[in-house]
Structures are given as structure tokens and as C-alpha cells.
Short mmCIF file of C-alpha atoms in Angstrom, two decimals:
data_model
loop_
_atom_site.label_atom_id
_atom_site.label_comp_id
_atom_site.label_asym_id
_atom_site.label_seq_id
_atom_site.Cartn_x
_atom_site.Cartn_y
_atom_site.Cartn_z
CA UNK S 3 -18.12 -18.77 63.58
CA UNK S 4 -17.00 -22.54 62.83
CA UNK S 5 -13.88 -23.39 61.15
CA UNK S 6 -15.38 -24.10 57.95
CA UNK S 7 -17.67 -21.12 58.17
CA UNK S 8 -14.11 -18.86 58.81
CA UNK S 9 -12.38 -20.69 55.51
CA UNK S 10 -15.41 -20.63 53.68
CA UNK S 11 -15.40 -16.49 54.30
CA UNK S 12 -12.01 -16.11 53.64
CA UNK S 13 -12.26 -18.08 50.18
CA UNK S 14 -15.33 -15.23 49.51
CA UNK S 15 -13.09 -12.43 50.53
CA UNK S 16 -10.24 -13.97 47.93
CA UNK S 17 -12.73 -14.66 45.48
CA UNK S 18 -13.47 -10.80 45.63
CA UNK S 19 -10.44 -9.42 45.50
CA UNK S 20 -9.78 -11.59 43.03
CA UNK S 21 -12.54 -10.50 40.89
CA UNK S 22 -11.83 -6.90 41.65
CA UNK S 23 -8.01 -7.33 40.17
CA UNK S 24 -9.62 -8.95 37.05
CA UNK S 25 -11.43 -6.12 36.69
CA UNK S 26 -9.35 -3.50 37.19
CA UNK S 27 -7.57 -5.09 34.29
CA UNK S 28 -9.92 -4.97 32.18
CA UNK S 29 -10.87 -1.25 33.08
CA UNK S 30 -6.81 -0.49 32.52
CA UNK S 31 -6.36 -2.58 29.27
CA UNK S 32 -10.07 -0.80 27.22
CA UNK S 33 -8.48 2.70 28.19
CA UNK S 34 -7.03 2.15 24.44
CA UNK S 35 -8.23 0.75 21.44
CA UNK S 36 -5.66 -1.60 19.70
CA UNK S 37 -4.95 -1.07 16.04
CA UNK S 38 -2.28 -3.48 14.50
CA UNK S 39 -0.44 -1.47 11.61
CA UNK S 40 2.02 -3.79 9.63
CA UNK S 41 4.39 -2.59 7.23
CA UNK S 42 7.61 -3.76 5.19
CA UNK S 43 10.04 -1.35 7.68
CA UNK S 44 13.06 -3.97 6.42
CA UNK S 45 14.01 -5.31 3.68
CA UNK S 46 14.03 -4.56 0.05
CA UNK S 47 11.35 -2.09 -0.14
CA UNK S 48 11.73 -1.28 3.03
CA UNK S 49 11.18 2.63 1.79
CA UNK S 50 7.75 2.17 1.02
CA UNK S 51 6.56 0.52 4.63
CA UNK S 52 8.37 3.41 6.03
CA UNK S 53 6.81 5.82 4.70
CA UNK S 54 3.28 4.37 4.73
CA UNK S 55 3.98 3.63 8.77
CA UNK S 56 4.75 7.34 9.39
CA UNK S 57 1.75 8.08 7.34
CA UNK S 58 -0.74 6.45 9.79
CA UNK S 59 1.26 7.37 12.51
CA UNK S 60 0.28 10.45 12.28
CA UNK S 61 -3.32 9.65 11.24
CA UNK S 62 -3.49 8.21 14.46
CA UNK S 63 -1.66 10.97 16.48
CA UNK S 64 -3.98 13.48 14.77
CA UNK S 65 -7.42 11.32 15.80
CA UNK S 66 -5.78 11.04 19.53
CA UNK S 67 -5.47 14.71 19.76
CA UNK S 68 -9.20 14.92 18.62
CA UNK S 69 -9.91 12.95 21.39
CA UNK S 70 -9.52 9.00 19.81
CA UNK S 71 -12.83 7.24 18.83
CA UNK S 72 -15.49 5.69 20.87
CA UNK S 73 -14.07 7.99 23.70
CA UNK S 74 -10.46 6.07 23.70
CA UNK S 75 -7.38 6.69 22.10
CA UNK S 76 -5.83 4.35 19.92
CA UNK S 77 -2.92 2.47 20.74
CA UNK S 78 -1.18 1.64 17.23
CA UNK S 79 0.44 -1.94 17.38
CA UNK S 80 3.45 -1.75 15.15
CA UNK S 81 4.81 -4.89 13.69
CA UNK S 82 7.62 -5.28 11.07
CA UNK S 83 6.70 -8.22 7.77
CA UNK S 84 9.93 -7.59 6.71
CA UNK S 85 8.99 -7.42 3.06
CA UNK S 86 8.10 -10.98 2.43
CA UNK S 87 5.08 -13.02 2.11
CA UNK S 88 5.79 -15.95 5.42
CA UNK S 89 6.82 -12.79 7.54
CA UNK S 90 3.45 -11.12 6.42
CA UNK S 91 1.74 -14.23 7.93
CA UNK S 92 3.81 -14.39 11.53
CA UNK S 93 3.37 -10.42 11.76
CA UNK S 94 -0.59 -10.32 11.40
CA UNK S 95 -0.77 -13.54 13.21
CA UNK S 96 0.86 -11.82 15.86
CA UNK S 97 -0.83 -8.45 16.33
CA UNK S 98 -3.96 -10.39 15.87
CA UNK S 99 -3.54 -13.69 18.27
CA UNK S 100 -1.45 -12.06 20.94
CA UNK S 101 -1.43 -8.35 21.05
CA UNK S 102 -5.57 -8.63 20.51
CA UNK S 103 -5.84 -5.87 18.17
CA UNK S 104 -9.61 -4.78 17.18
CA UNK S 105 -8.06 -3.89 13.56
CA UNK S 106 -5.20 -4.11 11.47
CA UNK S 107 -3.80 -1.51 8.69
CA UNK S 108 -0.55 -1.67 6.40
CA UNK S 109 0.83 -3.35 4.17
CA UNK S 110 2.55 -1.60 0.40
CA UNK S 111 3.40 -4.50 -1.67
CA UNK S 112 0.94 -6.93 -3.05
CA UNK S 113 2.39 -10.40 -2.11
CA UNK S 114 2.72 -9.30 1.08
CA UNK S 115 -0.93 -7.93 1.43
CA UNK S 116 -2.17 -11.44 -0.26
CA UNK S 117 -0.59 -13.28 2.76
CA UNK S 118 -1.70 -10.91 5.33
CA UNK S 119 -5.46 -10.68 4.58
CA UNK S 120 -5.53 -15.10 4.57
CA UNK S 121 -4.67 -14.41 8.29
CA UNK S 122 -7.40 -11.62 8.63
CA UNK S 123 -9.82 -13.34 6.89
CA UNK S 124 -9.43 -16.93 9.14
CA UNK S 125 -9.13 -14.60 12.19
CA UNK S 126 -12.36 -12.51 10.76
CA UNK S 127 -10.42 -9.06 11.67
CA UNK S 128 -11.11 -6.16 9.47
CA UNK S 129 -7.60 -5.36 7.67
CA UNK S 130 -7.55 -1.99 5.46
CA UNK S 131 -4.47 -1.96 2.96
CA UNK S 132 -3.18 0.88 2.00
CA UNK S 133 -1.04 0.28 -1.37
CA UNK S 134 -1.47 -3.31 -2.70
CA UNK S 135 -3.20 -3.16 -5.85
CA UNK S 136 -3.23 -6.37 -6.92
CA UNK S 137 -7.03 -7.69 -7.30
CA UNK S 138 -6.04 -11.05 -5.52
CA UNK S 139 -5.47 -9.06 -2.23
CA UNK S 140 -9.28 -8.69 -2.16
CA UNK S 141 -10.75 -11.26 -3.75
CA UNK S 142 -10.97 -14.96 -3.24
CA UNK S 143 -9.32 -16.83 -6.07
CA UNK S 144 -11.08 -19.62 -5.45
CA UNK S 145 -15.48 -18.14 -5.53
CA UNK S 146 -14.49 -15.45 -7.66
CA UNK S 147 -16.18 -13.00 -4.78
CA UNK S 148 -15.00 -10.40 -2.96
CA UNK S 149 -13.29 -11.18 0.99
CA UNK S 150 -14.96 -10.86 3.76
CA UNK S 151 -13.08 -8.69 6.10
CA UNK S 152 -10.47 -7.25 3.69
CA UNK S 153 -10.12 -3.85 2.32
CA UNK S 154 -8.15 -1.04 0.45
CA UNK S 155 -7.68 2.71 -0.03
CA UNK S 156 -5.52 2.48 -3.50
CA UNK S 157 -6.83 1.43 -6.87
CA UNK S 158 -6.33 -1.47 -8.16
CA UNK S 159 -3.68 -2.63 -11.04
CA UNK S 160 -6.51 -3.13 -13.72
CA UNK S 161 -7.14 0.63 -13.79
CA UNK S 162 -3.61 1.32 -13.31
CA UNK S 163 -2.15 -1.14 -16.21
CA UNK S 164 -4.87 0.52 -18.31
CA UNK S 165 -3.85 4.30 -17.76
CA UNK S 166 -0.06 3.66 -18.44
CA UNK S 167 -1.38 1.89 -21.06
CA UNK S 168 -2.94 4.53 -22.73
CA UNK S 169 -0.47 7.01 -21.83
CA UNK S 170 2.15 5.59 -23.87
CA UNK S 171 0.11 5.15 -26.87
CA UNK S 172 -1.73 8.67 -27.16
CA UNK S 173 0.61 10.66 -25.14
CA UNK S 174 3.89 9.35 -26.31
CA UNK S 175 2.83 8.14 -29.43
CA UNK S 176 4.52 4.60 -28.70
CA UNK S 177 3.36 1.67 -31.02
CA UNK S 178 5.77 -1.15 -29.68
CA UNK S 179 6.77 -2.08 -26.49
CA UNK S 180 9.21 -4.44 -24.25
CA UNK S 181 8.64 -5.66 -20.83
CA UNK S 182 10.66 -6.00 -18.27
CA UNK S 183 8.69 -8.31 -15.07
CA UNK S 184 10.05 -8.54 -11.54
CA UNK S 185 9.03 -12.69 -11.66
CA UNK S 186 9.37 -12.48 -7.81
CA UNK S 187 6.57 -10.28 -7.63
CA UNK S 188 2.44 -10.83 -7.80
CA UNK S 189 2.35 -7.28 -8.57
CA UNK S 190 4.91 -6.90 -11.30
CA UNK S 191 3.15 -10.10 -12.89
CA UNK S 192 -0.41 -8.31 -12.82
CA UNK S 193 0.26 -4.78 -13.80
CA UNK S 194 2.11 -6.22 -17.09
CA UNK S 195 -0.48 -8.48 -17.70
CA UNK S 196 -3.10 -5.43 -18.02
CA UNK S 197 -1.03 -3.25 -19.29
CA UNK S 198 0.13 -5.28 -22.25
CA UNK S 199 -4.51 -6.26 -22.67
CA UNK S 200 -4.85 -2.87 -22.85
CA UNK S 201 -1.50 -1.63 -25.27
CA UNK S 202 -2.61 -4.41 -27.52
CA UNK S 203 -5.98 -3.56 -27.73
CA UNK S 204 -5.22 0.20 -28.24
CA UNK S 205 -3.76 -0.96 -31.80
CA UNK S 206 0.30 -1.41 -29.81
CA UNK S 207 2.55 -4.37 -30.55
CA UNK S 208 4.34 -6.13 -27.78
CA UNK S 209 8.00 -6.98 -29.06
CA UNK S 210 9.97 -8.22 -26.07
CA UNK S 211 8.78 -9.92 -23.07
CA UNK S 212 11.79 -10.30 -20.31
CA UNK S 213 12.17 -11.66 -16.75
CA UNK S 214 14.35 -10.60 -13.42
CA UNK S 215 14.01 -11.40 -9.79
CA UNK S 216 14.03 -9.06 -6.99
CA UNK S 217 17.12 -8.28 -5.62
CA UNK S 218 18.81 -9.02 -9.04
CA UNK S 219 21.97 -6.66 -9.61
CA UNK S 220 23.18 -6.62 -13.70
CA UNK S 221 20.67 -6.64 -15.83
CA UNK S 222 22.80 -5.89 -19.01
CA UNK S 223 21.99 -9.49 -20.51
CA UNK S 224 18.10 -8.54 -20.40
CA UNK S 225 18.65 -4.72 -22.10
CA UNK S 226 20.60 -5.84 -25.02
CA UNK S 227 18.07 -8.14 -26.09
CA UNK S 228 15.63 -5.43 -26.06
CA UNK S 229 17.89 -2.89 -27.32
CA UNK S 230 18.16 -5.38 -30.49
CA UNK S 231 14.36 -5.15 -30.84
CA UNK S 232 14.18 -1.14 -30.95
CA UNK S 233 10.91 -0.89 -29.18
CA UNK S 234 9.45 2.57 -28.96
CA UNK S 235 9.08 2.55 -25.09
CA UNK S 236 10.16 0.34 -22.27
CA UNK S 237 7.85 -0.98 -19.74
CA UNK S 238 8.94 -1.48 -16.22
CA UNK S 239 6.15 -2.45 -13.42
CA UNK S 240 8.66 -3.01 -10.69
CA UNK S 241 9.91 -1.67 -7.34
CA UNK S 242 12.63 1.72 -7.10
CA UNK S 243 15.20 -1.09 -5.65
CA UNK S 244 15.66 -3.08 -9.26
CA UNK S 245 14.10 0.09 -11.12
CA UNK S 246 16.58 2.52 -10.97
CA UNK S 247 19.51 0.07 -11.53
CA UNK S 248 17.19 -0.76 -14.84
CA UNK S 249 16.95 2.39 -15.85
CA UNK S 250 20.69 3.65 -15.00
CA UNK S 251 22.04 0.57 -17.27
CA UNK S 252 19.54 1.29 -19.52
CA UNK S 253 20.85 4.87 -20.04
CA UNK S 254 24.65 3.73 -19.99
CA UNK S 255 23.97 1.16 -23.23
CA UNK S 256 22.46 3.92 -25.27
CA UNK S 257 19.04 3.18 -24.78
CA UNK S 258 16.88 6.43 -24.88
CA UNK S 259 13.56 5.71 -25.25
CA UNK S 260 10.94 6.86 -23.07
CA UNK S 261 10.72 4.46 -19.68
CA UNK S 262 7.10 4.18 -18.30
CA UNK S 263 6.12 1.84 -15.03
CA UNK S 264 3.89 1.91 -12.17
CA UNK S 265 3.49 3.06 -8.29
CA UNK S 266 6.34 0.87 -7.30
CA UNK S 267 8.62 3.37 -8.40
CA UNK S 268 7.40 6.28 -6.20
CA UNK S 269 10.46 6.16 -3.49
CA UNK S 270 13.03 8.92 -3.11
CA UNK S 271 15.76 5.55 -3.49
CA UNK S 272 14.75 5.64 -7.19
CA UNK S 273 16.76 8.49 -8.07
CA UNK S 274 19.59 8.00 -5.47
CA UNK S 275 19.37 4.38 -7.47
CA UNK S 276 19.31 5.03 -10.99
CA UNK S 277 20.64 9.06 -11.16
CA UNK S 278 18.95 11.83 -11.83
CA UNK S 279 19.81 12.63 -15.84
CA UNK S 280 19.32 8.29 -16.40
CA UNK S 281 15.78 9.22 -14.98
CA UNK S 282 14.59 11.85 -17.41
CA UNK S 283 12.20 10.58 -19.81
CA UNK S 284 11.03 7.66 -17.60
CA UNK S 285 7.06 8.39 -16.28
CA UNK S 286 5.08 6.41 -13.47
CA UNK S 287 1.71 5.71 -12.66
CA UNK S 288 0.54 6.85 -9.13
CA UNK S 289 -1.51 7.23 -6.35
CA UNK S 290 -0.89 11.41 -5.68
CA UNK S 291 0.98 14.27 -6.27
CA UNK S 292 2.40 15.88 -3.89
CA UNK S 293 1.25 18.90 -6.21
CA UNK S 294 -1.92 18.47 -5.71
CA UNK S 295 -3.58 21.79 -4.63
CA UNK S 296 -6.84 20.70 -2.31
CA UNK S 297 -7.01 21.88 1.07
CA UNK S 298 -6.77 18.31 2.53
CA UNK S 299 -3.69 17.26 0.46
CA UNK S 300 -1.71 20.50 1.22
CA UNK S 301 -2.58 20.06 4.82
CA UNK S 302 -1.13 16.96 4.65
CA UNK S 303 2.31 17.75 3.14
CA UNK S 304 2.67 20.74 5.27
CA UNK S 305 1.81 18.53 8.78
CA UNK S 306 4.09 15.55 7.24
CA UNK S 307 7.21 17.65 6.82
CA UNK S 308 6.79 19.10 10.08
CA UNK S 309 6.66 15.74 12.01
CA UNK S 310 9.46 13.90 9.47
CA UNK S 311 11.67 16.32 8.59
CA UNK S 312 11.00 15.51 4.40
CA UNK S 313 8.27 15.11 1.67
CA UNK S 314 5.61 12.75 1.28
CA UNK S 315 5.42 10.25 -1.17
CA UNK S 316 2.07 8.32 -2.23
CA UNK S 317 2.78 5.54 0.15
CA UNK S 318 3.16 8.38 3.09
CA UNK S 319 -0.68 9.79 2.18
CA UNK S 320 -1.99 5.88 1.68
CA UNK S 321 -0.29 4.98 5.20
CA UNK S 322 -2.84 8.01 6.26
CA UNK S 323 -5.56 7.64 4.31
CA UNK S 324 -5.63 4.02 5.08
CA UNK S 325 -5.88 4.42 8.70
CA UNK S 326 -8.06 7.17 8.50
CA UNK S 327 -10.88 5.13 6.51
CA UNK S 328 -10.70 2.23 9.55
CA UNK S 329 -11.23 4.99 12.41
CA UNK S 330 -13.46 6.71 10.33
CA UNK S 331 -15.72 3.21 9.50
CA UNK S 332 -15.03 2.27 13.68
CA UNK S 333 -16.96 5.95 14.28
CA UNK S 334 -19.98 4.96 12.21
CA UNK S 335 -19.86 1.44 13.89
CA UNK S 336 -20.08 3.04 17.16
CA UNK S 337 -18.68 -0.77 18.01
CA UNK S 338 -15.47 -2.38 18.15
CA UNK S 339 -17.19 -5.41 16.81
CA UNK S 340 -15.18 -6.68 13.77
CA UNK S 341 -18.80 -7.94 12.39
CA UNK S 342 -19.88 -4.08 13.11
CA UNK S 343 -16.88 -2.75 11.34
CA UNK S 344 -16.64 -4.93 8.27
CA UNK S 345 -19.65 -3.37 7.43
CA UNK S 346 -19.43 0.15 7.83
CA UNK S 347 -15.95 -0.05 6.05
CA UNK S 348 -18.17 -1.65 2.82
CA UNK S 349 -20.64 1.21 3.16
CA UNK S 350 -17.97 3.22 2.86
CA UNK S 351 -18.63 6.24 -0.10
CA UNK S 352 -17.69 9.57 -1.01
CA UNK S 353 -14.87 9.34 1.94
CA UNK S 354 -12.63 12.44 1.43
CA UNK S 355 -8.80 11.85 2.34
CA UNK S 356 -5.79 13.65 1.68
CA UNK S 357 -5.02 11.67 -1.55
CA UNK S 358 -8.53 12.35 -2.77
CA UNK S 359 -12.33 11.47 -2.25
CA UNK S 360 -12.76 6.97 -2.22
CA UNK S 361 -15.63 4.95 -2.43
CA UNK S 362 -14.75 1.15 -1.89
CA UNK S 363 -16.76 -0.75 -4.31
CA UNK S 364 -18.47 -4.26 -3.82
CA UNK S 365 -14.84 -5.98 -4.40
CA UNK S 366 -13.47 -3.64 -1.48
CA UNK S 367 -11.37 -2.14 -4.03
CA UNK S 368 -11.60 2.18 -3.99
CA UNK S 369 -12.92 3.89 -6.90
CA UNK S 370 -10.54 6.85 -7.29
CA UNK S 371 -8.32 8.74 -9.91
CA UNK S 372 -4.40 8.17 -10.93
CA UNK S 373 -1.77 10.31 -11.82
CA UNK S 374 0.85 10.00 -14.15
CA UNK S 375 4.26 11.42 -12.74
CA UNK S 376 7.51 12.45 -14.78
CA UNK S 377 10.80 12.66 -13.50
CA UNK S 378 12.53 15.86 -14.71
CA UNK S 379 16.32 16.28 -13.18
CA UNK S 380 15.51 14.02 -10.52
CA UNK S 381 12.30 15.41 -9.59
CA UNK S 382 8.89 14.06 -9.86
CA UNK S 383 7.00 16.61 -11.87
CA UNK S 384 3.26 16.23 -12.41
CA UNK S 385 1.90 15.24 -16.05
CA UNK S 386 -1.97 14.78 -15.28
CA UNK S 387 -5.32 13.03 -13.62
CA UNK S 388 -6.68 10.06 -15.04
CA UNK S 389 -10.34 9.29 -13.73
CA UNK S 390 -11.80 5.91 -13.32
#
């Protein structure tokens, strides 16, 4: 054989190998299907990512057992948004961009959510939320229509504005209200804004509109203007953090009426916060009980307090439920295609999950119940369902 013909074989037999160690790669890295989860595990409600992480945690340890999907397990990709919006961004653009997730689940706070499914949607990855109710999370502000690639397992704050709504006029009899709104928060923002459409149209009077920020410690300046105004109820559609301190200062200046807000409260920090005696009286809006009684739910709580050591809250079951409804939607794909999965998570319907059967609607939004929660002694006791 010539000289060229000898380097000419020897660049085949590299070439070869070569294409042999690119494919044992690939035959290594599709072992596992990557599924980004992103949740607030820092900062100020840091409780709720937490719990909502360990909740599809062990969705995804459960499914792995099972044998995974598509005949692979899943390999979850944690990342940390540290509880604010430009963190949201970095974290999805990073499970997305370089750790080449196929999916992406998370996110409990709505501003957060917001930023993360603009990076879904320009990356065209399907994103489930679990907890972020605010209808901007889904829908495009600017067509009015409902995002491509992003999805959710909770209701939305319409529905939930609406139920505490009418909870405080026909259960507690309450004819005027004051507001107190976390102005750091899209969430806070919405939820009062249907809650006070829906007390006003009831026949209820809103007599006190105030403001905080996040993070905010006294808020003694804010209750004695609304203690001058002697509402009948006090409406607080913010997170445990600034909650409790409300409520506990509240309580301390005499004022006793009944305190009503929404699934941002739902954190065992809220009573370590505000105390459980300043507490009683005060009633949420929520996701689930862990009092609920069906097979699924009470298989959940029982397998959750095994693996963690303490009770669920309604961000723990929406963690689960959350990443349940992607695997479950990547099944009926038979494809990790995000084209193929987008649409089998829109055709989802009638899905049962721990915190109760979802059908996602043409906004991606589910279509399920609420709960209204009181706190008794420090302990959330359940009041009743609400249906959509």
C-alpha cells in the first residue's frame, strides 16, 4: 500500500472510532430523559419552592420506580430562581440552553412564572406551572390568546378572587372591606383586583385600599388607618412572609375582625410568623386540604410524610401534580418532541391527581375546585369546596 493509501486508511480508521465515541455518547446521554424543575428554594418564599420541589421529586421518583416513560427514567434538572423575576429568566435559560432539558416544571409565585414561561415560549419548551395563578402567566398580554407552550395545574386568581369574595359576604356576613396589596407582587395586584369586582358586585363596599412591599417589616402605619375605617373584614392576598407579621400587628392594635386572603398564605412559616391565637379568625383560599379523604390525596400525604419527615401543604401536592400532568402528556405523546408534547398537554381532560381531577382549558389554565381553609389554634382546619 502507498503512503497516501496508508494515511488515507488511518484517517478512515480515526474517522470510525471517532464516530463510534460520538455515538456511544449519545447512547449514554438518552439513557435519561431530562426534565428541568425550577423552584424559589431561596429567598423570601423560599417555603413554597421547597415544598413544591419535594412534591415532584417524588412524582418523579414514583414514575422511575414504575419504570420512567418512553422506557427511560427521568433525570430531574433542579435549578434554584431564587424567588425573583431576572433569576427566573437565568434559571430556565439555563436548564433549557445548557442542561438540554426536553421539559421544564416549577415555579409557585406568579412574577416569577411570568418571567419563566417568556424563556419557554422563545425556546418553544413545554413548561407546566404548578402554583402561579395569575392569568398573565398563560396568556399573551399583547394578542389576548393563550401561549403556546405554557401550562398550569392550579386555578387561576379570577376564580380564586371570586370565591373569597363570596365567602366573606354570605359566609361571614361582611359588607365592607380594606385591602392590604403586596405592590411588589403581580399576584397580590390581581387577586385584589377580582376580589374587590366581585365584593362590589355582591352588594360589598370597599373602604380602604393600602399598599406594602415585600420584605416590608412594621406595618403599624398601614393598620391604623384601617382600624380608623372599621371595616367588617380585612383582605390580605399576600405571601406567609409579610402575612403573618400583618396579621400578628393586626391582633396586637385591637383589631379583631375576621382576616381572609389567598393561597399565598398556605406555608407552615405563617403561624411560626404571625402566632397561633393572632391567627384565629383569619381564612384562606386554596388549592387542597390535606383533609381531603380520596384515595389519591390520602396516598399522597401518607407517601409525603414518609419521604420528608412532615405534612404537605398545597404547594407540596401542586409540585406533584404538576409533574405528574407533563409525564403523563409525554406518555400520550409517545415523543419527546416539544411540538408532540405541547399538544397532548392541551388535550389534557379529566386528569385525576392527588389534589383532584384537572382539565386545562383553551387558556392552559385547569378547571378545578378551591377550598377555603381556617386557621383554628394554629391549625389549618377545613371550611368547604367551592366548584368552578
Amino acid at each position: 500500500m502507498s503512503k497516501i493509501g496508508l494515511k488515507m486508511a488511518s484517517l478512515l480508521t480515526m474517522l470510525l472510532m471517532l464516530a463510534g465515541l460520538v455515538t456511544g455518547c449519545g447512547d449514554t446521554a438518552s439513557k435519561d430523559l431530562k426534565i428541568g424543575v425550577v423552584y424559589e428554594l431561596t429567598g423570601n418564599t423560599a417555603s413554597f419552592g421547597t415544598a413544591a420541589a419535594n412534591g415532584a421529586k417524588m412524582a418523579f421518583k414514583e414514575i422511575n420506580a414504575k419504570g420512567g416513560v418512553l422506557g427511560k427514567q427521568i433525570q430531574p434538572i433542579m435549578a434554584d430562581n431564587k424567588g425573583e423575576p431576572s433569576e427566573s429568566s437565568n434559571a430556565m435559560t439555563k436548564v433549557i440552553t445548557q442542561d438540554k432539558v426536553i421539559a421544564v416544571t416549577g415555579f409557585t409565585t406568579s412574577s416569577n412564572g411570568i418571567a419563566g414561561s417568556t424563556v419557554a415560549e422563545a425556546n418553544k419548551i413545554p413548561f407546566v406551572a404548578a402554583a402561579t395563578t395569575n392569568p398573565k402567566v398563560t396568556l399573551d398580554e399583547k394578542t389576548g390568546k393563550a401561549k403556546d407552550y405554557t401550562f398550569r395545574v392550579c386555578f387561576i386568581d379570577p376564580f380564586q378572587g371570586t370565591v373569597g369574595a363570596n365567602f366573606a359576604l354570605n359566609s361571614l356576613k361582611a359588607k365592607k372591606a380594606a385591602i392590604m396589596i403586596d405592590n411588589s407582587s403581580d399576584y397580590s395586584k390581581g387577586l385584589a383586583q377580582f376580589y374587590k369586582d366581585a365584593f362590589t358586585k355582591g352588594g360589598g363596599q370597599i373602604i380602604s385600599e393600602e399598599a406594602y412591599l415585600q420584605k416590608d417589616q412594621d406595618f403599624k402605619t398601614i393598620l391604623t388607618k384601617i382600624k380608623a375605617t372599621n371595616p367588617d373584614i380585612l383582605y390580605v392576598p399576600g405571601y406567609y412572609e409579610e402575612v403573618g407579621k400583618i396579621v400578628k400587628q393586626a391582633r396586637e392594635m385591637g383589631i379583631t375582625v375576621p382576616v381572609v386572603g389567598g393561597d399565598g398564605w398556605d406555608s407552615p412559616k405563617l403561624t411560626e410568623i404571625g402566632g397561633p391565637q393572632a391567627l384565629n379568625n383569619t381564612y384562606f383560599t386554596n388549592h387542597y386540604s390535606v383533609e381531603d379523604t380520596s384515595p389519591l390525596s390520602k396516598a399522597f400525604v401518607d407517601n409525603y410524610k414518609k419521604e420528608f419527615g412532615q405534612m404537605p401543604d398545597a404547594m407540596a401536592v401542586l409540585g406533584y401534580d404538576a409533574a405528574y400532568v407533563l409525564v403523563d402528556a409525554i406518555k400520550r405523546a409517545n415523543s419527546t418532541e416539544a411540538a408532540k408534547i405541547r399538544e397532548a398537554l392541551a388535550a389534557t381532560k379529566d386528569y385525576k391527581g392527588a389534589a383532584g381531577d384537572l382539565t386545562l382549558n383553551s387558556n392552559h389554565d385547569a378547571v378545578k375546585g378551591a377550598v377555603i381553609i381556617e386557621m383554628k389554634d394554629g391549625k389549618q382546619v377545613y371550611k368547604e369546596t367551592v366548584k368552578p
